[in-house]
Amino acid sequence: MTHLEEFARIFQLPPAMLPHIEFVAQGEEIALVVALGDGPLTAEQIAARLGLSAAETAALLDSAYPRHIVNRSALDGVTTYSPATFYHRLDPLSMYENWGDVPADARDAVIQWQLEEFINIWLPVVDELRADPDEYIRIPNRDVLLLDEALAMVDAASERVVVPCDCRSIVMACKRPLETCIRLDAGAQHTLERGYGRSLTRDELKQLVVNANRNGLMATGDRYWREH
């Protein structure tokens, strides 16, 4: 197996993107993912595998993390890194990078691949909801919200971030406002930690929600948010 094939396996890269790898990862990022393999490593272990200094490794990880090349976790004061996957790399690629420069046939193939992946991930959860619609199960956009319900969520949040809609950024087939995906509290903090998103005041975000509503977009969220 070649170096690139090993990266494609670990990163779960759809075949359509292999000829366009330059949009996905740079050479040092590919080497990083291959060095990580299938398990988490500390920065010191990564440096040893790549033959880099501590400073070089830190700089590489700091740039790879917001691009969803790697994931980061901390347990008992020890920070480790593991490979991300293309399924999550697609969000920053389409929302903030040059996704539109990827050839249309490759984009179309990735869109179909991403839809199938999404269905495979969430179908078991949907089956649980079908069995008991009132069961508390976290699933993206599980409930359609009325405007006043969406505004109540904004009012209650202490941290608020907006990002471009990942679905519409990927598909590129909608002329309605794009910067409409809202992350609140823990979701907002994680988004900012990843290095993207735009912080808004409570009033700014409420106006954004109203404007999205006026442009024909529906608010979705979790109707159990007060309890959880």
Short mmCIF file of C-alpha atoms in Angstrom, two decimals:
data_model
loop_
_atom_site.label_atom_id
_atom_site.label_comp_id
_atom_site.label_asym_id
_atom_site.label_seq_id
_atom_site.Cartn_x
_atom_site.Cartn_y
_atom_site.Cartn_z
CA MET A 1 0.00 0.00 0.00
CA THR A 2 1.41 3.41 -0.97
CA HIS A 3 1.68 6.36 1.42
CA LEU A 4 -1.30 8.04 -0.27
CA GLU A 5 -3.39 4.86 -0.21
CA GLU A 6 -2.69 4.50 3.51
CA PHE A 7 -3.82 8.08 4.06
CA ALA A 8 -7.00 7.43 2.04
CA ARG A 9 -7.76 4.37 4.17
CA ILE A 10 -7.20 6.05 7.52
CA PHE A 11 -8.94 9.28 6.51
CA GLN A 12 -11.86 7.37 4.92
CA LEU A 13 -11.46 9.39 1.74
CA PRO A 14 -14.14 8.90 -0.93
CA PRO A 15 -12.57 7.66 -4.19
CA ALA A 16 -13.77 10.73 -6.10
CA MET A 17 -11.44 12.97 -4.07
CA LEU A 18 -8.27 10.91 -4.51
CA PRO A 19 -7.36 12.63 -7.83
CA HIS A 20 -7.95 15.98 -6.10
CA ILE A 21 -6.05 15.31 -2.90
CA GLU A 22 -4.54 18.80 -2.93
CA PHE A 23 -7.94 20.16 -1.84
CA VAL A 24 -8.04 17.75 1.11
CA ALA A 25 -4.58 17.77 2.69
CA GLN A 26 -1.05 18.99 2.13
CA GLY A 27 1.98 16.70 2.14
CA GLU A 28 2.91 17.24 5.78
CA GLU A 29 -0.74 16.70 6.79
CA ILE A 30 -0.85 13.43 4.87
CA ALA A 31 2.33 12.33 6.64
CA LEU A 32 0.77 13.34 9.98
CA VAL A 33 -2.34 11.21 9.42
CA VAL A 34 -0.28 8.21 8.33
CA ALA A 35 1.98 8.60 11.37
CA LEU A 36 -1.06 8.69 13.65
CA GLY A 37 -2.38 5.48 12.12
CA ASP A 38 -5.50 4.18 13.85
CA GLY A 39 -4.75 5.26 17.40
CA PRO A 40 -4.29 8.44 19.46
CA LEU A 41 -0.78 9.75 20.10
CA THR A 42 0.69 12.56 22.16
CA ALA A 43 2.54 15.42 20.48
CA GLU A 44 5.83 13.92 21.70
CA GLN A 45 5.03 10.56 20.10
CA ILE A 46 4.03 12.28 16.85
CA ALA A 47 7.27 14.27 16.81
CA ALA A 48 9.28 11.06 17.21
CA ARG A 49 7.44 9.31 14.38
CA LEU A 50 7.79 12.27 12.00
CA GLY A 51 11.32 13.23 13.04
CA LEU A 52 10.24 16.79 13.85
CA SER A 53 11.13 19.12 16.69
CA ALA A 54 8.59 19.87 19.40
CA ALA A 55 8.02 23.35 17.94
CA GLU A 56 7.54 22.02 14.40
CA THR A 57 5.10 19.39 15.63
CA ALA A 58 3.12 21.94 17.64
CA ALA A 59 2.85 24.23 14.61
CA LEU A 60 1.69 21.34 12.40
CA LEU A 61 -0.95 20.22 14.90
CA ASP A 62 -2.16 23.79 15.46
CA SER A 63 -2.79 24.20 11.72
CA ALA A 64 -4.20 20.69 11.16
CA TYR A 65 -6.74 20.81 13.99
CA PRO A 66 -8.99 23.63 12.65
CA ARG A 67 -8.86 22.06 9.18
CA HIS A 68 -10.30 18.81 10.63
CA ILE A 69 -7.23 16.83 9.64
CA VAL A 70 -6.84 15.65 13.24
CA ASN A 71 -9.02 15.48 16.33
CA ARG A 72 -7.80 16.43 19.79
CA SER A 73 -8.84 15.16 23.21
CA ALA A 74 -7.62 15.57 26.77
CA LEU A 75 -7.86 13.03 29.57
CA ASP A 76 -6.29 13.36 33.00
CA GLY A 77 -4.21 16.28 31.80
CA VAL A 78 -2.78 14.39 28.79
CA THR A 79 -3.61 15.74 25.32
CA THR A 80 -3.69 13.26 22.46
CA TYR A 81 -4.39 13.48 18.74
CA SER A 82 -6.11 11.05 16.40
CA PRO A 83 -6.92 11.15 12.68
CA ALA A 84 -10.10 12.91 11.61
CA THR A 85 -12.08 11.68 8.60
CA PHE A 86 -13.09 13.27 5.33
CA TYR A 87 -16.75 13.23 6.43
CA HIS A 88 -15.91 16.00 8.93
CA ARG A 89 -13.12 17.57 6.84
CA LEU A 90 -15.79 18.33 4.22
CA ASP A 91 -17.38 20.99 6.43
CA PRO A 92 -14.48 23.47 6.60
CA LEU A 93 -13.48 22.59 3.04
CA SER A 94 -16.90 23.58 1.69
CA MET A 95 -17.69 26.38 4.16
CA TYR A 96 -14.39 28.27 4.18
CA GLU A 97 -12.03 26.92 1.53
CA ASN A 98 -11.99 26.43 -2.24
CA TRP A 99 -14.62 23.68 -2.57
CA GLY A 100 -16.00 25.44 -5.64
CA ASP A 101 -12.70 24.81 -7.46
CA VAL A 102 -13.08 21.03 -7.19
CA PRO A 103 -14.31 19.69 -10.56
CA ALA A 104 -18.11 19.44 -10.68
CA ASP A 105 -18.17 15.68 -11.33
CA ALA A 106 -16.05 15.04 -8.23
CA ARG A 107 -18.24 17.37 -6.16
CA ASP A 108 -21.38 15.56 -7.35
CA ALA A 109 -19.89 12.19 -6.41
CA VAL A 110 -18.92 13.50 -2.96
CA ILE A 111 -22.40 14.94 -2.41
CA GLN A 112 -23.93 11.52 -3.09
CA TRP A 113 -21.31 9.83 -0.91
CA GLN A 114 -21.91 12.29 1.94
CA LEU A 115 -25.68 11.75 1.79
CA GLU A 116 -25.24 7.98 1.98
CA GLU A 117 -22.82 8.34 4.90
CA PHE A 118 -25.27 10.60 6.73
CA ILE A 119 -28.09 8.12 6.24
CA ASN A 120 -25.95 5.21 7.45
CA ILE A 121 -24.92 7.14 10.57
CA TRP A 122 -28.36 8.38 11.58
CA LEU A 123 -30.80 5.73 10.32
CA PRO A 124 -30.59 3.67 13.54
CA VAL A 125 -31.38 6.81 15.53
CA VAL A 126 -34.32 7.64 13.25
CA ASP A 127 -35.65 4.13 13.81
CA GLU A 128 -35.53 4.76 17.58
CA LEU A 129 -37.47 7.99 17.12
CA ARG A 130 -40.05 6.25 14.97
CA ALA A 131 -40.56 3.74 17.76
CA ASP A 132 -40.91 6.49 20.38
CA PRO A 133 -41.17 10.09 19.07
CA ASP A 134 -40.96 11.48 22.61
CA GLU A 135 -37.71 9.71 23.47
CA TYR A 136 -34.83 12.12 24.08
CA ILE A 137 -32.35 11.28 21.35
CA ARG A 138 -29.86 13.77 19.98
CA ILE A 139 -29.98 14.00 16.20
CA PRO A 140 -29.14 17.00 13.98
CA ASN A 141 -32.15 19.20 13.25
CA ARG A 142 -34.52 16.72 14.92
CA ASP A 143 -37.39 19.21 15.46
CA VAL A 144 -38.86 22.05 13.42
CA LEU A 145 -39.15 25.12 15.66
CA LEU A 146 -41.52 28.05 15.52
CA LEU A 147 -39.85 31.46 15.31
CA ASP A 148 -40.58 32.33 18.95
CA GLU A 149 -39.16 28.95 20.05
CA ALA A 150 -35.92 29.61 18.14
CA LEU A 151 -35.64 33.11 19.62
CA ALA A 152 -36.16 31.68 23.12
CA MET A 153 -33.15 29.41 22.60
CA VAL A 154 -31.05 32.41 21.56
CA ASP A 155 -32.23 34.35 24.62
CA ALA A 156 -31.22 31.54 26.96
CA ALA A 157 -27.74 31.00 25.52
CA SER A 158 -24.65 32.60 27.03
CA GLU A 159 -22.41 32.06 23.98
CA ARG A 160 -23.53 32.36 20.37
CA VAL A 161 -21.74 31.61 17.10
CA VAL A 162 -22.91 31.55 13.50
CA VAL A 163 -21.29 29.61 10.64
CA PRO A 164 -22.23 29.04 7.00
CA CYS A 165 -24.74 26.24 6.44
CA ASP A 166 -22.64 23.15 5.77
CA CYS A 167 -25.38 21.37 3.76
CA ARG A 168 -25.90 24.26 1.37
CA SER A 169 -22.17 25.01 1.21
CA ILE A 170 -21.53 21.45 0.06
CA VAL A 171 -24.37 21.25 -2.49
CA MET A 172 -24.04 24.86 -3.76
CA ALA A 173 -27.63 24.95 -5.04
CA CYS A 174 -29.42 27.50 -2.86
CA LYS A 175 -29.60 31.29 -3.18
CA ARG A 176 -31.00 31.94 0.31
CA PRO A 177 -28.71 33.43 3.00
CA LEU A 178 -25.84 31.04 3.70
CA GLU A 179 -24.50 32.19 7.07
CA THR A 180 -27.38 30.78 9.10
CA CYS A 181 -26.16 27.77 11.11
CA ILE A 182 -26.20 28.65 14.79
CA ARG A 183 -24.11 27.07 17.53
CA LEU A 184 -24.99 27.85 21.15
CA ASP A 185 -23.07 27.42 24.41
CA ALA A 186 -21.03 24.18 24.29
CA GLY A 187 -21.47 23.97 20.51
CA ALA A 188 -20.34 27.59 20.16
CA GLN A 189 -17.31 27.00 22.36
CA HIS A 190 -16.26 23.94 20.36
CA THR A 191 -16.70 25.83 17.08
CA LEU A 192 -14.50 28.70 18.29
CA GLU A 193 -11.94 26.22 19.60
CA ARG A 194 -11.73 24.72 16.11
CA GLY A 195 -10.89 28.20 14.83
CA TYR A 196 -13.98 29.13 12.87
CA GLY A 197 -17.39 30.70 13.37
CA ARG A 198 -18.38 34.29 14.09
CA SER A 199 -19.46 35.39 17.56
CA LEU A 200 -22.62 37.47 17.75
CA THR A 201 -24.39 39.36 20.49
CA ARG A 202 -27.80 38.15 21.60
CA ASP A 203 -29.56 40.92 19.66
CA GLU A 204 -27.46 40.38 16.52
CA LEU A 205 -28.27 36.68 16.50
CA LYS A 206 -31.98 37.26 17.11
CA GLN A 207 -32.03 39.58 14.10
CA LEU A 208 -30.21 36.94 12.03
CA VAL A 209 -32.87 34.36 12.99
CA VAL A 210 -35.67 36.76 12.05
CA ASN A 211 -34.01 37.59 8.72
CA ALA A 212 -33.56 33.88 7.93
CA ASN A 213 -37.24 33.33 8.70
CA ARG A 214 -38.24 36.18 6.40
CA ASN A 215 -36.11 34.60 3.65
CA GLY A 216 -38.11 31.37 3.84
CA LEU A 217 -35.74 29.29 5.99
CA MET A 218 -37.13 27.08 8.77
CA ALA A 219 -35.61 26.95 12.23
CA THR A 220 -34.68 23.50 13.48
CA GLY A 221 -33.30 22.38 16.80
CA ASP A 222 -34.02 20.29 19.85
CA ARG A 223 -37.39 20.78 21.54
CA TYR A 224 -35.95 19.30 24.75
CA TRP A 225 -33.27 21.97 25.06
CA ARG A 226 -34.61 23.36 28.35
CA GLU A 227 -34.21 19.98 30.06
CA HIS A 228 -30.80 19.29 28.53
#
